[in-house]
Short mmCIF file of C-alpha atoms and ligand atoms in Angstrom, two decimals:
data_model
loop_
_atom_site.label_atom_id
_atom_site.label_comp_id
_atom_site.label_asym_id
_atom_site.label_seq_id
_atom_site.Cartn_x
_atom_site.Cartn_y
_atom_site.Cartn_z
CA MET A 1 -0.01 0.02 0.03
CA ARG A 2 2.84 2.24 0.18
CA PRO A 3 6.41 2.18 -1.38
CA MET A 4 8.98 -0.35 -0.52
CA MET A 5 12.49 -0.63 -1.55
CA PRO A 6 13.15 -2.23 -5.04
CA LEU A 7 14.97 -5.04 -3.57
CA VAL A 8 11.63 -6.11 -1.94
CA THR A 9 9.35 -5.54 -4.93
CA GLU A 10 11.76 -6.83 -7.53
CA SER A 11 12.08 -10.12 -5.53
CA LEU A 12 8.30 -10.39 -4.65
CA GLU A 13 7.59 -10.06 -8.58
CA ARG A 14 10.01 -12.98 -9.19
CA HIS A 15 8.30 -15.13 -6.64
CA PHE A 16 4.56 -14.09 -6.80
CA THR A 17 1.78 -12.30 -8.66
CA LEU A 18 2.59 -8.88 -7.17
CA HIS A 19 -0.39 -6.25 -6.89
CA ARG A 20 1.04 -2.87 -6.39
CA GLY A 21 -1.20 -0.72 -4.03
CA ASP A 22 1.61 2.01 -3.80
CA LEU A 23 1.33 2.35 -7.55
CA ALA A 24 -2.73 2.72 -7.49
CA GLU A 25 -4.04 6.35 -7.97
CA ASP A 26 -7.27 5.17 -6.08
CA LYS A 27 -6.34 2.94 -3.18
CA GLU A 28 -9.89 2.24 -2.43
CA ARG A 29 -10.84 1.16 -5.88
CA PHE A 30 -7.47 -0.98 -5.68
CA LEU A 31 -8.80 -2.89 -2.67
CA ASP A 32 -12.23 -3.32 -4.35
CA GLU A 33 -10.62 -4.91 -7.38
CA VAL A 34 -7.73 -7.12 -5.96
CA GLY A 35 -8.48 -7.30 -2.13
CA HIS A 36 -10.33 -10.50 -2.63
CA GLN A 37 -7.23 -12.27 -4.19
CA ILE A 38 -4.64 -11.11 -1.89
CA ARG A 39 -2.83 -13.96 0.28
CA GLY A 40 0.17 -12.16 1.44
CA MET A 41 1.27 -8.43 2.34
CA ALA A 42 4.30 -6.73 2.57
CA VAL A 43 3.90 -3.45 4.35
CA SER A 44 5.69 -0.38 5.75
CA HIS A 45 4.40 2.18 7.79
CA VAL A 46 0.68 0.90 6.90
CA HIS A 47 -2.05 0.70 9.42
CA VAL A 48 -3.28 -2.97 9.38
CA ASN A 49 -6.72 -2.99 11.29
CA ASP A 50 -10.00 -4.72 11.32
CA ALA A 51 -11.31 -2.23 8.53
CA LEU A 52 -8.50 -3.25 6.12
CA LEU A 53 -8.56 -6.91 7.03
CA ASP A 54 -12.14 -7.26 6.33
CA ARG A 55 -11.28 -6.33 2.76
CA LEU A 56 -8.90 -9.01 2.47
CA PRO A 57 -10.57 -12.37 3.09
CA LYS A 58 -7.98 -14.51 1.85
CA LEU A 59 -5.12 -12.87 3.59
CA GLU A 60 -2.65 -15.62 5.59
CA ILE A 61 0.32 -13.20 6.16
CA VAL A 62 1.41 -9.59 6.74
CA ALA A 63 5.31 -9.27 6.42
CA ASN A 64 6.34 -5.93 8.12
CA PHE A 65 9.47 -4.16 7.15
CA GLY A 66 10.75 -3.05 10.50
CA VAL A 67 11.02 -4.61 13.98
CA GLY A 68 8.20 -2.25 15.39
CA TYR A 69 4.71 -3.19 14.23
CA ASP A 70 2.72 -0.74 16.26
CA THR A 71 0.77 0.34 13.04
CA ILE A 72 -0.46 -3.53 12.87
CA ASP A 73 -3.18 -4.69 15.11
CA ALA A 74 -1.49 -7.91 15.47
CA ALA A 75 -3.99 -9.20 18.18
CA ALA A 76 -6.84 -8.55 15.42
CA CYS A 77 -4.59 -10.65 12.69
CA GLY A 78 -4.24 -13.35 15.28
CA ARG A 79 -8.02 -13.73 15.92
CA ARG A 80 -8.37 -14.24 12.03
CA GLY A 81 -5.48 -16.71 11.84
CA VAL A 82 -3.27 -14.19 9.94
CA ILE A 83 0.50 -14.34 10.68
CA VAL A 84 2.38 -11.23 11.21
CA THR A 85 6.17 -11.06 10.84
CA ASN A 86 8.68 -8.32 11.51
CA THR A 87 12.57 -8.00 10.86
CA PRO A 88 14.21 -8.41 14.34
CA ASP A 89 17.95 -8.86 14.74
CA VAL A 90 19.27 -7.69 11.44
CA LEU A 91 18.90 -4.27 12.51
CA THR A 92 19.82 -4.56 16.06
CA ASP A 93 23.47 -3.29 15.94
CA GLU A 94 22.72 -0.50 13.70
CA VAL A 95 20.03 1.06 15.69
CA ALA A 96 22.23 0.74 18.94
CA ASP A 97 25.09 2.48 17.00
CA LEU A 98 22.88 5.32 15.97
CA ALA A 99 21.39 5.48 19.59
CA VAL A 100 24.93 5.77 21.30
CA GLY A 101 25.84 8.28 18.25
CA LEU A 102 22.70 10.40 19.14
CA LEU A 103 23.69 10.24 22.78
CA LEU A 104 27.12 11.58 22.27
CA ALA A 105 25.84 14.21 19.70
CA THR A 106 23.33 15.49 22.23
CA VAL A 107 25.72 15.64 25.30
CA ARG A 108 28.66 17.01 23.43
CA GLN A 109 26.51 19.04 21.01
CA ILE A 110 28.24 17.82 18.00
CA PRO A 111 25.67 19.22 15.51
CA GLN A 112 25.60 22.57 17.08
CA VAL A 113 29.45 22.66 17.08
CA ASP A 114 29.48 21.77 13.53
CA ARG A 115 26.96 24.57 12.45
CA TYR A 116 29.31 26.96 14.81
CA LEU A 117 32.20 26.20 12.59
CA ARG A 118 30.63 26.42 9.35
CA GLN A 119 28.89 29.85 10.45
CA GLY A 120 32.72 31.29 10.82
CA LYS A 121 32.13 31.60 14.58
CA TRP A 122 35.32 29.63 15.40
CA LEU A 123 37.32 32.68 13.95
CA GLU A 124 35.74 34.82 16.58
CA LYS A 125 36.11 32.56 19.81
CA PRO A 126 35.97 29.18 20.71
CA TYR A 127 32.73 27.10 21.18
CA PRO A 128 31.72 27.30 24.76
CA LEU A 129 32.18 24.02 26.99
CA THR A 130 29.83 21.51 27.00
CA GLY A 131 28.12 18.79 29.14
CA THR A 132 29.84 15.23 29.44
CA LEU A 133 28.98 11.47 29.48
CA ARG A 134 31.58 11.30 32.44
CA GLY A 135 29.79 10.55 35.74
CA ARG A 136 26.44 9.84 34.50
CA LYS A 137 24.31 6.81 35.07
CA VAL A 138 22.08 5.74 32.20
CA GLY A 139 18.47 4.21 32.24
CA ILE A 140 17.30 2.02 29.47
CA LEU A 141 13.67 1.88 29.20
CA GLY A 142 13.00 -1.49 27.32
CA LEU A 143 16.18 -3.73 27.55
CA GLY A 144 15.22 -5.93 24.45
CA ARG A 145 17.52 -6.71 21.52
CA ILE A 146 18.39 -3.01 21.04
CA GLY A 147 18.31 -1.99 24.55
CA ARG A 148 20.84 -4.80 25.38
CA ALA A 149 23.15 -3.90 22.38
CA ILE A 150 23.11 -0.35 23.70
CA ALA A 151 23.93 -1.42 27.27
CA HIS A 152 26.67 -3.42 25.79
CA ARG A 153 28.11 -0.54 24.03
CA LEU A 154 27.87 1.92 27.00
CA VAL A 155 29.47 -0.48 29.39
CA ALA A 156 32.56 -0.04 27.10
CA PHE A 157 32.13 3.71 27.86
CA GLY A 158 32.42 3.15 31.60
CA LEU A 159 28.84 3.97 32.57
CA PRO A 160 26.80 2.25 35.07
CA ILE A 161 23.41 0.86 33.39
CA ALA A 162 20.11 0.56 34.96
CA TYR A 163 16.86 -0.92 32.98
CA HIS A 164 13.02 -0.72 33.30
CA GLY A 165 10.57 -3.19 31.65
CA ARG A 166 7.59 -5.38 32.56
CA THR A 167 9.77 -8.05 33.82
CA LYS A 168 13.35 -8.59 35.46
CA GLN A 169 15.78 -10.39 33.36
CA ALA A 170 17.76 -12.86 35.15
CA ASP A 171 20.84 -13.00 32.72
CA VAL A 172 21.90 -9.43 32.89
CA PRO A 173 24.09 -7.53 35.47
CA TYR A 174 22.30 -4.21 35.30
CA GLU A 175 20.05 -2.73 37.91
CA TYR A 176 16.23 -3.34 37.53
CA PHE A 177 13.62 -0.78 38.32
CA PRO A 178 10.16 -1.93 38.37
CA SER A 179 9.11 1.73 38.19
CA LEU A 180 10.07 3.94 35.23
CA LEU A 181 9.72 6.98 37.48
CA GLU A 182 12.18 5.27 40.39
CA MET A 183 14.72 4.72 37.44
CA ALA A 184 14.35 8.28 36.12
CA LYS A 185 15.11 9.69 39.65
CA ALA A 186 18.27 7.34 39.72
CA CYS A 187 19.73 8.04 36.38
CA ASP A 188 20.40 11.19 34.30
CA VAL A 189 20.42 9.85 30.95
CA LEU A 190 17.19 7.98 29.76
CA MET A 191 17.52 5.68 26.53
CA VAL A 192 13.91 5.07 25.31
CA VAL A 193 14.00 1.57 23.05
CA ALA A 194 10.56 -0.05 24.24
CA PRO A 195 7.88 -0.80 21.52
CA GLY A 196 5.23 1.91 20.61
CA GLY A 197 1.51 1.33 21.05
CA PRO A 198 -1.40 2.16 23.31
CA GLU A 199 0.48 0.62 26.37
CA THR A 200 3.54 2.71 26.27
CA LYS A 201 1.64 6.10 25.00
CA ASN A 202 3.18 9.06 26.68
CA ILE A 203 4.82 7.02 29.37
CA VAL A 204 7.82 9.37 29.36
CA GLY A 205 5.76 12.58 30.66
CA ARG A 206 6.30 15.59 32.59
CA GLU A 207 6.75 13.71 35.95
CA VAL A 208 9.45 11.31 34.48
CA LEU A 209 11.50 14.21 32.80
CA GLU A 210 11.31 16.26 36.28
CA ALA A 211 12.77 12.84 37.99
CA LEU A 212 15.53 13.01 35.19
CA GLY A 213 16.54 16.56 36.45
CA PRO A 214 18.34 19.41 35.04
CA GLN A 215 21.56 17.24 33.98
CA GLY A 216 19.02 15.00 32.48
CA VAL A 217 19.38 13.75 28.76
CA LEU A 218 16.69 11.86 26.93
CA VAL A 219 17.35 9.81 23.77
CA ASN A 220 14.41 8.21 21.89
CA VAL A 221 15.09 5.79 19.26
CA ALA A 222 11.89 3.85 19.85
CA ARG A 223 8.65 5.50 18.81
CA GLY A 224 7.73 9.16 19.34
CA THR A 225 4.43 7.82 20.81
CA LEU A 226 6.35 6.94 23.94
CA VAL A 227 7.14 10.69 24.88
CA ASP A 228 4.70 13.31 25.77
CA GLU A 229 6.30 15.81 23.06
CA ASP A 230 4.47 19.04 24.38
CA ALA A 231 5.75 18.08 27.96
CA LEU A 232 9.46 17.49 26.41
CA ALA A 233 9.43 20.71 24.65
CA ALA A 234 8.30 22.51 27.89
CA ALA A 235 10.91 20.63 29.85
CA LEU A 236 13.76 21.65 27.28
CA ALA A 237 12.72 25.31 27.21
CA ASP A 238 12.43 25.78 30.97
CA GLY A 239 15.65 23.79 31.94
CA THR A 240 13.69 20.93 33.75
CA ILE A 241 16.19 18.54 31.62
CA GLN A 242 19.39 19.55 29.82
CA SER A 243 18.91 17.99 26.38
CA ALA A 244 17.19 15.69 24.13
CA GLY A 245 18.25 13.42 21.07
CA LEU A 246 15.20 12.09 19.09
CA ASP A 247 15.10 9.76 16.04
CA VAL A 248 11.38 9.52 16.18
CA PHE A 249 8.42 11.64 16.52
CA ALA A 250 4.62 10.92 17.19
CA ASP A 251 3.42 12.15 13.90
CA GLU A 252 6.23 11.77 11.44
CA PRO A 253 7.33 13.19 9.16
CA LYS A 254 5.78 16.21 10.82
CA VAL A 255 8.07 17.46 13.91
CA PRO A 256 6.56 19.92 16.34
CA ASP A 257 7.89 23.56 15.93
CA ALA A 258 8.35 23.69 19.83
CA LEU A 259 10.91 20.89 19.50
CA ILE A 260 12.46 22.41 16.41
CA ALA A 261 12.86 25.56 18.47
CA GLN A 262 14.97 23.93 21.02
CA GLU A 263 18.78 24.52 20.57
CA HIS A 264 19.45 21.68 23.02
CA ALA A 265 17.78 19.06 20.96
CA VAL A 266 19.34 16.83 18.40
CA LEU A 267 16.64 15.83 15.95
CA LEU A 268 17.15 13.17 13.36
CA PRO A 269 14.44 11.97 10.61
CA HIS A 270 13.95 8.23 11.89
CA VAL A 271 17.21 7.11 10.47
CA GLY A 272 17.91 4.39 13.08
CA SER A 273 18.30 1.43 10.67
CA ALA A 274 18.72 3.60 7.59
CA SER A 275 22.12 2.28 6.18
CA ILE A 276 22.12 0.31 2.76
CA HIS A 277 23.56 -2.89 4.52
CA THR A 278 20.91 -2.89 7.16
CA ARG A 279 17.76 -1.83 4.91
CA ASN A 280 18.91 -4.43 2.51
CA ALA A 281 18.97 -7.17 5.33
CA MET A 282 15.60 -6.09 6.47
CA GLY A 283 14.06 -6.13 2.87
CA GLN A 284 15.46 -9.55 2.41
CA LEU A 285 13.86 -10.89 5.72
CA VAL A 286 10.57 -9.39 4.56
CA VAL A 287 10.92 -11.50 1.15
CA ASP A 288 12.21 -14.58 3.19
CA ASN A 289 9.21 -14.42 5.46
CA LEU A 290 6.70 -14.53 2.35
CA THR A 291 8.54 -17.07 0.26
CA SER A 292 9.09 -19.35 3.34
CA TRP A 293 5.40 -19.16 4.20
CA PHE A 294 3.97 -19.69 0.88
CA GLN A 295 6.62 -22.75 0.33
CA GLY A 296 4.95 -24.21 3.29
CA ASN A 297 7.92 -23.80 5.60
CA GLY A 298 6.14 -21.33 8.18
CA PRO A 299 7.27 -17.79 8.71
CA VAL A 300 10.61 -17.04 9.57
CA THR A 301 10.19 -14.41 12.22
CA PRO A 302 6.54 -14.24 13.49
CA VAL A 303 5.60 -11.76 16.19
CA ALA A 304 4.77 -12.71 19.67
CA GLU A 305 0.93 -12.29 19.06
CA THR A 306 0.89 -14.55 16.14
CA PRO A 307 3.42 -17.43 17.14
CA TRP A 308 3.70 -20.27 14.66
CA LYS A 309 3.38 -23.79 15.55
CA ALA A 310 4.85 -25.95 12.91
P1 NDP B 401 12.26 -5.91 21.84
O1 NDP B 401 11.11 -6.74 21.76
O2 NDP B 401 13.40 -6.93 21.64
O3 NDP B 401 12.44 -5.19 23.18
C1 NDP B 401 11.50 -4.33 23.69
C2 NDP B 401 11.75 -4.19 25.18
O4 NDP B 401 10.79 -3.42 25.75
C3 NDP B 401 11.62 -5.50 25.92
O5 NDP B 401 12.76 -5.48 26.77
C4 NDP B 401 10.45 -5.35 26.86
O6 NDP B 401 10.66 -5.89 28.01
C5 NDP B 401 10.26 -3.73 26.92
N1 NDP B 401 8.74 -3.43 26.85
C6 NDP B 401 7.84 -3.83 26.14
N2 NDP B 401 6.62 -3.24 26.47
C7 NDP B 401 6.83 -2.58 27.60
C8 NDP B 401 6.01 -1.64 28.38
N3 NDP B 401 4.80 -1.72 28.32
N4 NDP B 401 6.87 -0.81 29.53
C9 NDP B 401 8.06 -0.97 29.56
N5 NDP B 401 8.81 -1.84 28.72
C10 NDP B 401 8.21 -2.66 27.86
O7 NDP B 401 12.40 -4.89 20.59
P2 NDP B 401 13.68 -4.45 19.96
O8 NDP B 401 14.78 -4.15 20.87
O9 NDP B 401 14.10 -5.26 18.72
O10 NDP B 401 12.99 -2.96 19.29
C11 NDP B 401 12.56 -2.20 20.23
C12 NDP B 401 11.78 -1.01 19.65
O11 NDP B 401 12.60 -0.02 18.85
C13 NDP B 401 10.74 -1.38 18.49
O12 NDP B 401 9.63 -1.90 19.02
C14 NDP B 401 10.69 -0.39 17.54
O13 NDP B 401 9.58 0.52 17.68
C15 NDP B 401 11.92 0.55 17.70
N6 NDP B 401 12.89 0.63 16.63
C16 NDP B 401 13.05 1.90 15.89
C17 NDP B 401 13.90 1.91 14.97
C18 NDP B 401 14.58 3.27 14.65
O14 NDP B 401 14.79 3.35 13.47
N7 NDP B 401 14.49 4.23 15.24
C19 NDP B 401 14.74 0.88 14.48
C20 NDP B 401 14.36 -0.24 14.95
C21 NDP B 401 13.44 -0.37 16.12
P3 NDP B 401 9.36 -6.67 28.87
O15 NDP B 401 8.66 -7.28 28.05
O16 NDP B 401 10.12 -7.07 30.16
O17 NDP B 401 8.59 -5.30 29.22
#
């Protein structure tokens, strides 16, 4: 229904009869015409809900390009026996690299310093001294695949790590906080890497930002919906926290003016996994899930809501 990389469309064309909703001028008509024939879907940023599923009675599998699938009602798919797959693992290191880069860029103001040099201001006087990672404690909201990869990197930076999630994990040495607020009180860096969706909507709000404190740094590489953006813009403006590094926003690609206005924010256009290498690997996994399914070998990477029992 929306454009996907040529690697995906060209591979799918080789294996299947491909109907390109992304090329259809009238999407409603497209669904009327071919919806009843569709058995598999490759999607990226498409809302798959009951209304769409009603129009695809033969649908067996939805292969999502991306590990986050908060645009897909996986429970509704599960009720209809439709498998949902995502692209875990192949992007973990890329996103963790970006998250750490965003943390460094935010604390040491790397984009701002670059702008300073280009504007010729270095000729007048040196850039003012910046904050530091030294002496900080990092709280990770969502110690999953990417959260663990971030922790691994930040341990090498010499930083103590804590985490919050719904469950304590037995096989990690990091401090566990059952409460996000209590973790924010104990840390001055908050790395957000939990899934989006109704359960996590705005869980980083005014109270959590206040707990992070005036030295606080927020980095969000998960989904914009986890952070109350109005509260964040206000917290940056009045010094409740020091700075924020954001790769994701609630209403992409729109970014609130109130965030763009913050000189202490480093803002990226959702590029966490956006290297050629990793996007190719993600595209290949979308294709692999569909080909494996239609060859009768089950999905490669089904999501938790639609587990596959062979
Ligand atoms: P995982 O499923 O491996 O990890 C998710 C973690 O979040 C788990 O540790 C889970 O722990 C925790 N979690 C889930 N629900 C909640 C909740 N309600 N409250 C607190 N913690 C919760 O996912 P990945 O690490 O692979 O990916 C994480 C997210 O990163 C994705 O969902 C995606 O949205 C985002 N992402 C962003 C990218 C970008 O380009 N910026 C690229 C790739 C991913 P527990 O079950 O114990 O709660």
